[in-house]
Short mmCIF file of C-alpha atoms in Angstrom, two decimals:
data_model
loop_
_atom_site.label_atom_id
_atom_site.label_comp_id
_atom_site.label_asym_id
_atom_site.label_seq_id
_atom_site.Cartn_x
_atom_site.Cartn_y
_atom_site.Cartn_z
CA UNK Y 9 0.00 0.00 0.00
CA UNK Y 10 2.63 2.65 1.07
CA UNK Y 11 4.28 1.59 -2.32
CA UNK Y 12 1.49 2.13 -4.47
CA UNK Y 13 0.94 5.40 -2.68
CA UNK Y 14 4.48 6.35 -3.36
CA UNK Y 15 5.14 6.73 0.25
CA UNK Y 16 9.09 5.87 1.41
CA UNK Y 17 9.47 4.25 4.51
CA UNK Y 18 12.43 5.33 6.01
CA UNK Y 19 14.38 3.83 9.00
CA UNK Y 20 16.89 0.38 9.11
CA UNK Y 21 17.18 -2.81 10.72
CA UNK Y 22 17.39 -2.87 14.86
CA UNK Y 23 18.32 -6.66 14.77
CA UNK Y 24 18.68 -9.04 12.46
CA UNK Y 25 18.43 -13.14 13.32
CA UNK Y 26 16.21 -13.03 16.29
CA UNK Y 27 15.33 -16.51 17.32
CA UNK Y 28 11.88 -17.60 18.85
CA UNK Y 29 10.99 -20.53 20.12
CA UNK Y 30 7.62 -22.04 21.75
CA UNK Y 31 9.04 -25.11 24.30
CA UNK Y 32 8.56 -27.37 27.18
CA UNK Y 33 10.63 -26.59 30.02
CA UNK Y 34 12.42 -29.68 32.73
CA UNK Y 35 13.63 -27.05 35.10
CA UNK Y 36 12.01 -23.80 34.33
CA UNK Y 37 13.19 -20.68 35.67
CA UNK Y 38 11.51 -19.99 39.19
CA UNK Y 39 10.74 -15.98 38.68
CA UNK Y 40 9.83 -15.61 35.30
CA UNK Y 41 10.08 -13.84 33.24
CA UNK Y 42 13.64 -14.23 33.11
CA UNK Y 43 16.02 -11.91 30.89
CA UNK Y 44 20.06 -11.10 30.25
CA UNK Y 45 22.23 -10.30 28.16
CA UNK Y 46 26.11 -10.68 27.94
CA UNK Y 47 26.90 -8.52 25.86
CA UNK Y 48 27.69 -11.22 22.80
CA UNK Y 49 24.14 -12.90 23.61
CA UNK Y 50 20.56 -12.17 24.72
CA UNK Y 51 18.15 -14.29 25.73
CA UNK Y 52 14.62 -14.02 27.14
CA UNK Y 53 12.03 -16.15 28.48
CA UNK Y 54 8.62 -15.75 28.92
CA UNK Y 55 5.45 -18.22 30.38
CA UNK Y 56 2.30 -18.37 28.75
CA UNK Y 57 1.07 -20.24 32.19
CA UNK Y 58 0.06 -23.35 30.57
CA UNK Y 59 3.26 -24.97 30.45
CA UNK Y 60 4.74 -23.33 27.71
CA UNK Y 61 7.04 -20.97 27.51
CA UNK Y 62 7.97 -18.38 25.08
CA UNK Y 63 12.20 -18.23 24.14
CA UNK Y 64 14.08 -15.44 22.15
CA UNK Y 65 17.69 -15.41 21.47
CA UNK Y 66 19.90 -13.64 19.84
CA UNK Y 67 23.98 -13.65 19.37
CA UNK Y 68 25.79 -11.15 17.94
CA UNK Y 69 28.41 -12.79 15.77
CA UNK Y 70 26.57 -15.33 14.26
CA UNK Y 71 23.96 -13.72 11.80
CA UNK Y 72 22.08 -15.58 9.57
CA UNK Y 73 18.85 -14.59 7.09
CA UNK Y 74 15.66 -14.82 8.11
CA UNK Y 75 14.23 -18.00 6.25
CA UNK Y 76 17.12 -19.74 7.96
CA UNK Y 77 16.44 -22.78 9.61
CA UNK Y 78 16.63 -23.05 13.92
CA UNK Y 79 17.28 -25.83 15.81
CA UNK Y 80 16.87 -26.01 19.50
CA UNK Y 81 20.36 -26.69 19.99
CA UNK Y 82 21.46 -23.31 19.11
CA UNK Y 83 18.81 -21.34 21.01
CA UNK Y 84 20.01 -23.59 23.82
CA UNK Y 85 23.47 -22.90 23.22
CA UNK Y 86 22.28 -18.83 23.23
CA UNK Y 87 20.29 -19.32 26.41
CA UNK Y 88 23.18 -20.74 28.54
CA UNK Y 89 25.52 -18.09 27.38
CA UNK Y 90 23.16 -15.48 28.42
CA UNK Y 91 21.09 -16.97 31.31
CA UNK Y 92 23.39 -19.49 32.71
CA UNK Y 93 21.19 -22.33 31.64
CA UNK Y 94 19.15 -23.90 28.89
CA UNK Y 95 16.32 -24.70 31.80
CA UNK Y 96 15.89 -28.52 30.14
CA UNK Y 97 14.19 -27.03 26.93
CA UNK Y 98 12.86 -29.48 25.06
CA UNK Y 99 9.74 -30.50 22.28
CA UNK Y 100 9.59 -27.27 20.66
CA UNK Y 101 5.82 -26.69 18.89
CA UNK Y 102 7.54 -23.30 16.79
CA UNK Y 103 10.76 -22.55 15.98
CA UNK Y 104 11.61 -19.06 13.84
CA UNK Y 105 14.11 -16.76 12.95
CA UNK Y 106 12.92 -12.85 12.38
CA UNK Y 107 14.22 -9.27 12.05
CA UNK Y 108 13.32 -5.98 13.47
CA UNK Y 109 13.17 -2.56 11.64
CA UNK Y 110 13.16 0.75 13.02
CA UNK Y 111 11.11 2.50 10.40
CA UNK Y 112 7.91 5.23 10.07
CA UNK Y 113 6.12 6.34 7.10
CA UNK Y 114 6.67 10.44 7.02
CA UNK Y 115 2.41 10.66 6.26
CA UNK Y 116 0.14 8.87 7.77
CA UNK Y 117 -2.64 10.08 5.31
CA UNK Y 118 -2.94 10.61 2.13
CA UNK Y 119 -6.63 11.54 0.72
CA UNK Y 120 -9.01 8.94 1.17
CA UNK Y 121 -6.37 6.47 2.89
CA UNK Y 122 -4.90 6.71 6.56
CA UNK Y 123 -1.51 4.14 7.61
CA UNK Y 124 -2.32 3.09 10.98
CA UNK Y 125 0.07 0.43 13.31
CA UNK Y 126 2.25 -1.03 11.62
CA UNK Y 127 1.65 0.30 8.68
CA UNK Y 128 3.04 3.62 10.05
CA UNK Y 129 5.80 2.68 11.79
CA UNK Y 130 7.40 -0.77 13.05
CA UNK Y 131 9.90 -1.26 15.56
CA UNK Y 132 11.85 -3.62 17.82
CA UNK Y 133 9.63 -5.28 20.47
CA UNK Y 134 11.81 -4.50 23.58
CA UNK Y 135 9.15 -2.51 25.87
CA UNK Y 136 6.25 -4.08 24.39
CA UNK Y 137 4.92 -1.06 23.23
CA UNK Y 138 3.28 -2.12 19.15
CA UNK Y 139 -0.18 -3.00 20.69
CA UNK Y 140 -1.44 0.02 22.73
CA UNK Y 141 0.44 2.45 20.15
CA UNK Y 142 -1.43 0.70 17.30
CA UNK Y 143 -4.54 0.57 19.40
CA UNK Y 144 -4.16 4.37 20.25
CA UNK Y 145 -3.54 4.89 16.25
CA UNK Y 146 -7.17 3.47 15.89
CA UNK Y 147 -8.54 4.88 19.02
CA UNK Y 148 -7.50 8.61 17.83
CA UNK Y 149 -8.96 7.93 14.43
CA UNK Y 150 -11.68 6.36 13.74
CA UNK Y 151 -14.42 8.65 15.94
CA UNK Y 152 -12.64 11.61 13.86
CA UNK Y 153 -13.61 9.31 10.78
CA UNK Y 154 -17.27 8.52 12.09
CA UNK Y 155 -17.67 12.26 12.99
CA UNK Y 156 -16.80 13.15 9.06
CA UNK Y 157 -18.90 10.49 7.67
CA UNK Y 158 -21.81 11.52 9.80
CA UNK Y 159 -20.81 15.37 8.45
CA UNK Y 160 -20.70 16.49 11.99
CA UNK Y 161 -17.28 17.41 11.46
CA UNK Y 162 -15.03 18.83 8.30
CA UNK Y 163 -12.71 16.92 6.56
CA UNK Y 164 -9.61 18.64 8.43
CA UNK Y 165 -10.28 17.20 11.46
CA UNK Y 166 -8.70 14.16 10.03
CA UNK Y 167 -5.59 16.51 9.92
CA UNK Y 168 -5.25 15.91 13.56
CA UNK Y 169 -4.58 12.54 13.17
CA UNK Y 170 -1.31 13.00 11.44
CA UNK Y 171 -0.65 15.52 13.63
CA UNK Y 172 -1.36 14.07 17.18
CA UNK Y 173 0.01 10.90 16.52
CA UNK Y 174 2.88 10.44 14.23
CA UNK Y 175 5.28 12.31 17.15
CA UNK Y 176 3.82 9.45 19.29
CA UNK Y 177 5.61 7.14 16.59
CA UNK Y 178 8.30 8.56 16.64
CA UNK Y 179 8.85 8.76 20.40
CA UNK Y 180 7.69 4.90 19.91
CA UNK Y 181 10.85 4.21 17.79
CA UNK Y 182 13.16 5.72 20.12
CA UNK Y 183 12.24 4.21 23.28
CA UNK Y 184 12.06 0.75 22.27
CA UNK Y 185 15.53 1.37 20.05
CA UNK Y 186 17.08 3.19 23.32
CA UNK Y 187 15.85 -0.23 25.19
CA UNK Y 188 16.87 -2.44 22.57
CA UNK Y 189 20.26 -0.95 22.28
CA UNK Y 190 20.80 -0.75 25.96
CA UNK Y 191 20.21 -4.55 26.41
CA UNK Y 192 22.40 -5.80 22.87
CA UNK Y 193 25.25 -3.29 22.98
CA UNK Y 194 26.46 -2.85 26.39
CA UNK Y 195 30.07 -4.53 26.59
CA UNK Y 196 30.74 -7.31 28.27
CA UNK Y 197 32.90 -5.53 30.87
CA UNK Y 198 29.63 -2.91 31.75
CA UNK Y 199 26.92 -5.89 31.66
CA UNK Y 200 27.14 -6.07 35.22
CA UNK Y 201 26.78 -2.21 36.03
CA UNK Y 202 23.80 -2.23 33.49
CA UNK Y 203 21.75 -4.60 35.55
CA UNK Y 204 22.98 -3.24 39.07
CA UNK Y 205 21.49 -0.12 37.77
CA UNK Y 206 18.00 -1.89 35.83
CA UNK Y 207 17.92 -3.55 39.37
CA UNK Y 208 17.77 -0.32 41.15
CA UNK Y 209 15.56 1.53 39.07
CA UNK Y 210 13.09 -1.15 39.06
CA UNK Y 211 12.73 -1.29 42.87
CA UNK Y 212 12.01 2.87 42.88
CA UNK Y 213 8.02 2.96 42.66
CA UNK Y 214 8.21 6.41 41.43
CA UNK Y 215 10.40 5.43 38.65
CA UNK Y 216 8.53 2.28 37.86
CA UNK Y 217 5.35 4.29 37.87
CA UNK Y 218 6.74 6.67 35.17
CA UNK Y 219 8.04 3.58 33.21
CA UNK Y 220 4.93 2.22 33.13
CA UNK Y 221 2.77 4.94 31.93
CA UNK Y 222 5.46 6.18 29.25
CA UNK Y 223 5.70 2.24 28.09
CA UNK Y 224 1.77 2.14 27.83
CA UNK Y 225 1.19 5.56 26.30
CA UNK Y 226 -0.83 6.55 29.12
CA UNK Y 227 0.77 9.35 29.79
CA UNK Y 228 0.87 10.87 26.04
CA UNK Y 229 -0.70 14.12 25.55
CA UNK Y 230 -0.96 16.38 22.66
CA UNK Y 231 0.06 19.72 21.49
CA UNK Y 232 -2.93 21.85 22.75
CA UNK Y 233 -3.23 25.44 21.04
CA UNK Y 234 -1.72 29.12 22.81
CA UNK Y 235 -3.53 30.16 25.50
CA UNK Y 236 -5.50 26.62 26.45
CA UNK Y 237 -6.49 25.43 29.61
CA UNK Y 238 -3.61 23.37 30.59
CA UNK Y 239 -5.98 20.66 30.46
CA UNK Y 240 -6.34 20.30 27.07
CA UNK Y 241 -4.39 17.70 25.18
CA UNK Y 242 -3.96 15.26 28.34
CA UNK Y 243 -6.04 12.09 28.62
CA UNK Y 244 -8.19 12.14 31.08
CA UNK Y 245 -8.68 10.24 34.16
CA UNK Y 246 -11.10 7.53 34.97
CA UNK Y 247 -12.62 9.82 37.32
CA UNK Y 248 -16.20 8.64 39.17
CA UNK Y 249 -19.27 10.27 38.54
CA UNK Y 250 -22.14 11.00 40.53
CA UNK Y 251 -24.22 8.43 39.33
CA UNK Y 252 -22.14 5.87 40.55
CA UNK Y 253 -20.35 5.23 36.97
CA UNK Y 254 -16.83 6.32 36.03
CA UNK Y 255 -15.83 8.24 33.09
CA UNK Y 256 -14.66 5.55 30.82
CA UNK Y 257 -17.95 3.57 31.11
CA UNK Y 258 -19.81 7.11 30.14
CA UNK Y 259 -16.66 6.82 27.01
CA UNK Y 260 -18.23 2.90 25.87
CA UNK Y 261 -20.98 4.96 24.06
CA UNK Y 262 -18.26 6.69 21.72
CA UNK Y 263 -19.59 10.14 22.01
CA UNK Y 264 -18.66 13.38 23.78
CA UNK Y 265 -18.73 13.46 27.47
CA UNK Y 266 -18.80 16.90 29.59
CA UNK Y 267 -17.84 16.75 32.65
CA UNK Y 268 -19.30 19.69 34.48
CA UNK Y 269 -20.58 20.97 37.83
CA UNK Y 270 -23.94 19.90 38.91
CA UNK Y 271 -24.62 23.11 39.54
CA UNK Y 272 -24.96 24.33 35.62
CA UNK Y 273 -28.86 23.38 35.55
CA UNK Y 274 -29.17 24.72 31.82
CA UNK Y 275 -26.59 22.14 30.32
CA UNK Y 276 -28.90 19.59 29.42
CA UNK Y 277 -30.24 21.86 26.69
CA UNK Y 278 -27.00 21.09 24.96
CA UNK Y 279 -28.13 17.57 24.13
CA UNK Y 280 -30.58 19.01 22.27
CA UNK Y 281 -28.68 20.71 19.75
CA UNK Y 282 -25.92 17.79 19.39
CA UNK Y 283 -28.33 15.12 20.01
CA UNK Y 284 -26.69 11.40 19.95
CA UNK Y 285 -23.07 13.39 20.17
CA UNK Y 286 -22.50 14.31 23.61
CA UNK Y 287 -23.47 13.09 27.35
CA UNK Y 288 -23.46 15.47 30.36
CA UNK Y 289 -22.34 14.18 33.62
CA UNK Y 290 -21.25 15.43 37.16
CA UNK Y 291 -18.21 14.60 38.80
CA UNK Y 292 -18.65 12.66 42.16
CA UNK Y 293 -17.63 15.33 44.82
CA UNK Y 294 -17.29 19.34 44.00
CA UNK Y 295 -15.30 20.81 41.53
CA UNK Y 296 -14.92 24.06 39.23
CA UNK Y 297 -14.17 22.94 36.07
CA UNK Y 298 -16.10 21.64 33.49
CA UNK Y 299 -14.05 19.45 30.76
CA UNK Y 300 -15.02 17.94 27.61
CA UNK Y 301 -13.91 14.58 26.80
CA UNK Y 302 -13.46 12.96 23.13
CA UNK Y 303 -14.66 10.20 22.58
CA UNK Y 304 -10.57 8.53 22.56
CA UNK Y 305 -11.00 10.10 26.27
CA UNK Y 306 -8.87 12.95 25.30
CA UNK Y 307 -9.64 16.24 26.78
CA UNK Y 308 -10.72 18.55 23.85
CA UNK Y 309 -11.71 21.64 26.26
CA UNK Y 310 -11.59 22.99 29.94
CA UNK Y 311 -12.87 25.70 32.21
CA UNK Y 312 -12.39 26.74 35.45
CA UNK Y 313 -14.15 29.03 38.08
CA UNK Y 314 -16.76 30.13 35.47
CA UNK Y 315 -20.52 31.15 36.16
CA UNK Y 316 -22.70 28.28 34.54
CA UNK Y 317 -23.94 31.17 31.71
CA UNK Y 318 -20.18 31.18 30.78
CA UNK Y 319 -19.60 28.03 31.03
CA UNK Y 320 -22.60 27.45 28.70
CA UNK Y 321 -21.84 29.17 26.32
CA UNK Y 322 -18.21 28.07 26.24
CA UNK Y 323 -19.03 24.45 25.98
CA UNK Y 324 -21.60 25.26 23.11
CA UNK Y 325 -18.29 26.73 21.35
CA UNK Y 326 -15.96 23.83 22.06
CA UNK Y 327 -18.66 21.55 20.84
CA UNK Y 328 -19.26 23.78 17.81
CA UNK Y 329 -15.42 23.28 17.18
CA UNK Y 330 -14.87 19.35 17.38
CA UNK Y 331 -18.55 18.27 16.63
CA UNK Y 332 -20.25 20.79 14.31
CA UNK Y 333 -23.78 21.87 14.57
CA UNK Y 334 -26.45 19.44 13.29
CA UNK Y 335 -26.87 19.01 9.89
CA UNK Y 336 -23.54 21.18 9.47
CA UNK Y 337 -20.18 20.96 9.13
CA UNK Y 338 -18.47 23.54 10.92
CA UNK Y 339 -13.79 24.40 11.81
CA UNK Y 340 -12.04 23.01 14.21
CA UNK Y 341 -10.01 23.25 16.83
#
């Protein structure tokens, strides 16, 4: 596809002659997952709690192309150099050999057709990080596409795609090449400081916190325009509501959701005018602001300390900008 839309694809190989392996295990690790690196060779190994485990394994000076065969023997060979043992591996059910590209298409759109996952950008999987980034790619998407096809919304609000997500690509790319990298390339001699210091870092809750949350792309946020509540841009949280429902269950419907004081009486006559396009809904406890969510629970507008006549008619503009009026197709922000 990116071929026929004369779209280049620019990046290179992270690692070449990665080997997989689906086994049996005599004397299987007792803390999986279990993972090291020498320096020369990697290995990793992973239980799918039924007995199985996953095996990758990888050795620097022994490359070989990717339709190569494997034999157990040499990812056992890999896995005592790395881990110290083999761990009785035995009846494999798969046994491949792959590569990993660092790569990401400079458009993600182009007219009628939109590159999402890894159609957009591929990397290594140190980190974990293809699902939820190609998940988010669809997330962000395909309520801009509904909105459009519904003509609630003009055709430049699936601008926004290209330009709220492909920077998330590319941050993609260089966190799981910086992990990748820091796992394959250390020398031998520094192996030991490298997993002192993974060690350490992964016993700091703070730290691990931030990890986690960069790792799952929970805590992206977009570029928000000059002079926007700092809100704007940041996903929101799964706050509860006063009905006894959180915000993401309000989000299953795929709509709008304000969040807004209880106090704002004359809201309601919103739903009205975007009928089907937004839900109104308190916070559980008091609050000034009043947000509106996107439907990828992205915060498209907030307000604080506002009479609820200003915050009316503010929300009626936000929604105005992201959802149009009926029947109409109106800018956006």
């Amino acid at each position: 596809m990116r071929q026929s839309l004369g779209l280049p694809f620019p990046g290179r190989s992270a690692v070449r002659s990665m080997m997989l392996a689906d086994v049996r295990m005599a004397d299987p690790p007792k803390k999986p997952p279990t993972v090291a690196a020498t320096g020369d060779a990697f290995a990793i190994v992973v239980p799918f709690g039924d007995g199985w485990f996953r095996v990758m394994a990888w050795i620097r000076h022994r490359p070989m192309p990717d339709n190569a065969s494997v034999d157990l023997e040499e990812i056992k060979d890999v896995a005592r150099q790395a881990l110290g043992s083999d761990f009785g591996m035995h009846d494999p059910r798969w046994l491949s050999r792959f590569h990993s590209d660092e790569r990401q298409s400079p458009r993600y759109r182009v007219g009628r057709v939109f590159l999402v996952g890894d159609a957009a950008h591929v990397h290594s999987p140190a980190g974990g990080m293809g699902l939820n980034t190609s998940i988010q790619d669809s997330a962000n998407l395909s309520w801009k596409l509904a909105a459009v096809q519904r003509g609630r919304a003009p055709d430049t609000l699936l601008d926004t795609y290209q330009n709220e997500r492909h920077p998330v690509g590319h941050r993609v790319l260089r966190m799981s090449g910086a992990l990748l990298r820091g796992v394959l390339t250390t020398p031998r001699a520094l192996c030991g400081l490298r997993d002192l210091s993974a060690r350490t870092v992964l016993q700091t809750p703070p730290v691990v916190r931030r990890l986690a949350m960069a790792i799952s792309g929970i805590d992206i946020s977009f570029a928000a325009a000059v002079g926007a509540h700092p809100l704007v841009g940041k996903r929101a949280p799964d706050i509860p509501l006063s009905d006894g429902r959180r915000l993401y269950e309000a989000l299953r419907k795929r709509r709008f959701v304000l969040v807004t004081p209880s106090d704002t009486e004359r809201f309601p006559s919103l739903i009205t005018e975007w009928a089907g396009e937004v839900e109104i809904v308190s916070p559980k406890g008091a609050t000034k602001k009043s947000v509106l969510v996107r439907p990828d629970a992205y915060i498209a507008w907030a307000i604080s300390d506002e009479s609820p006549e200003h915050r009316i008619d503010a929300a009626r503009q936000a929604l105005t900008e992201w959802s149009g009026t009926q029947g109409s197709s109106s800018p956006t922000g």
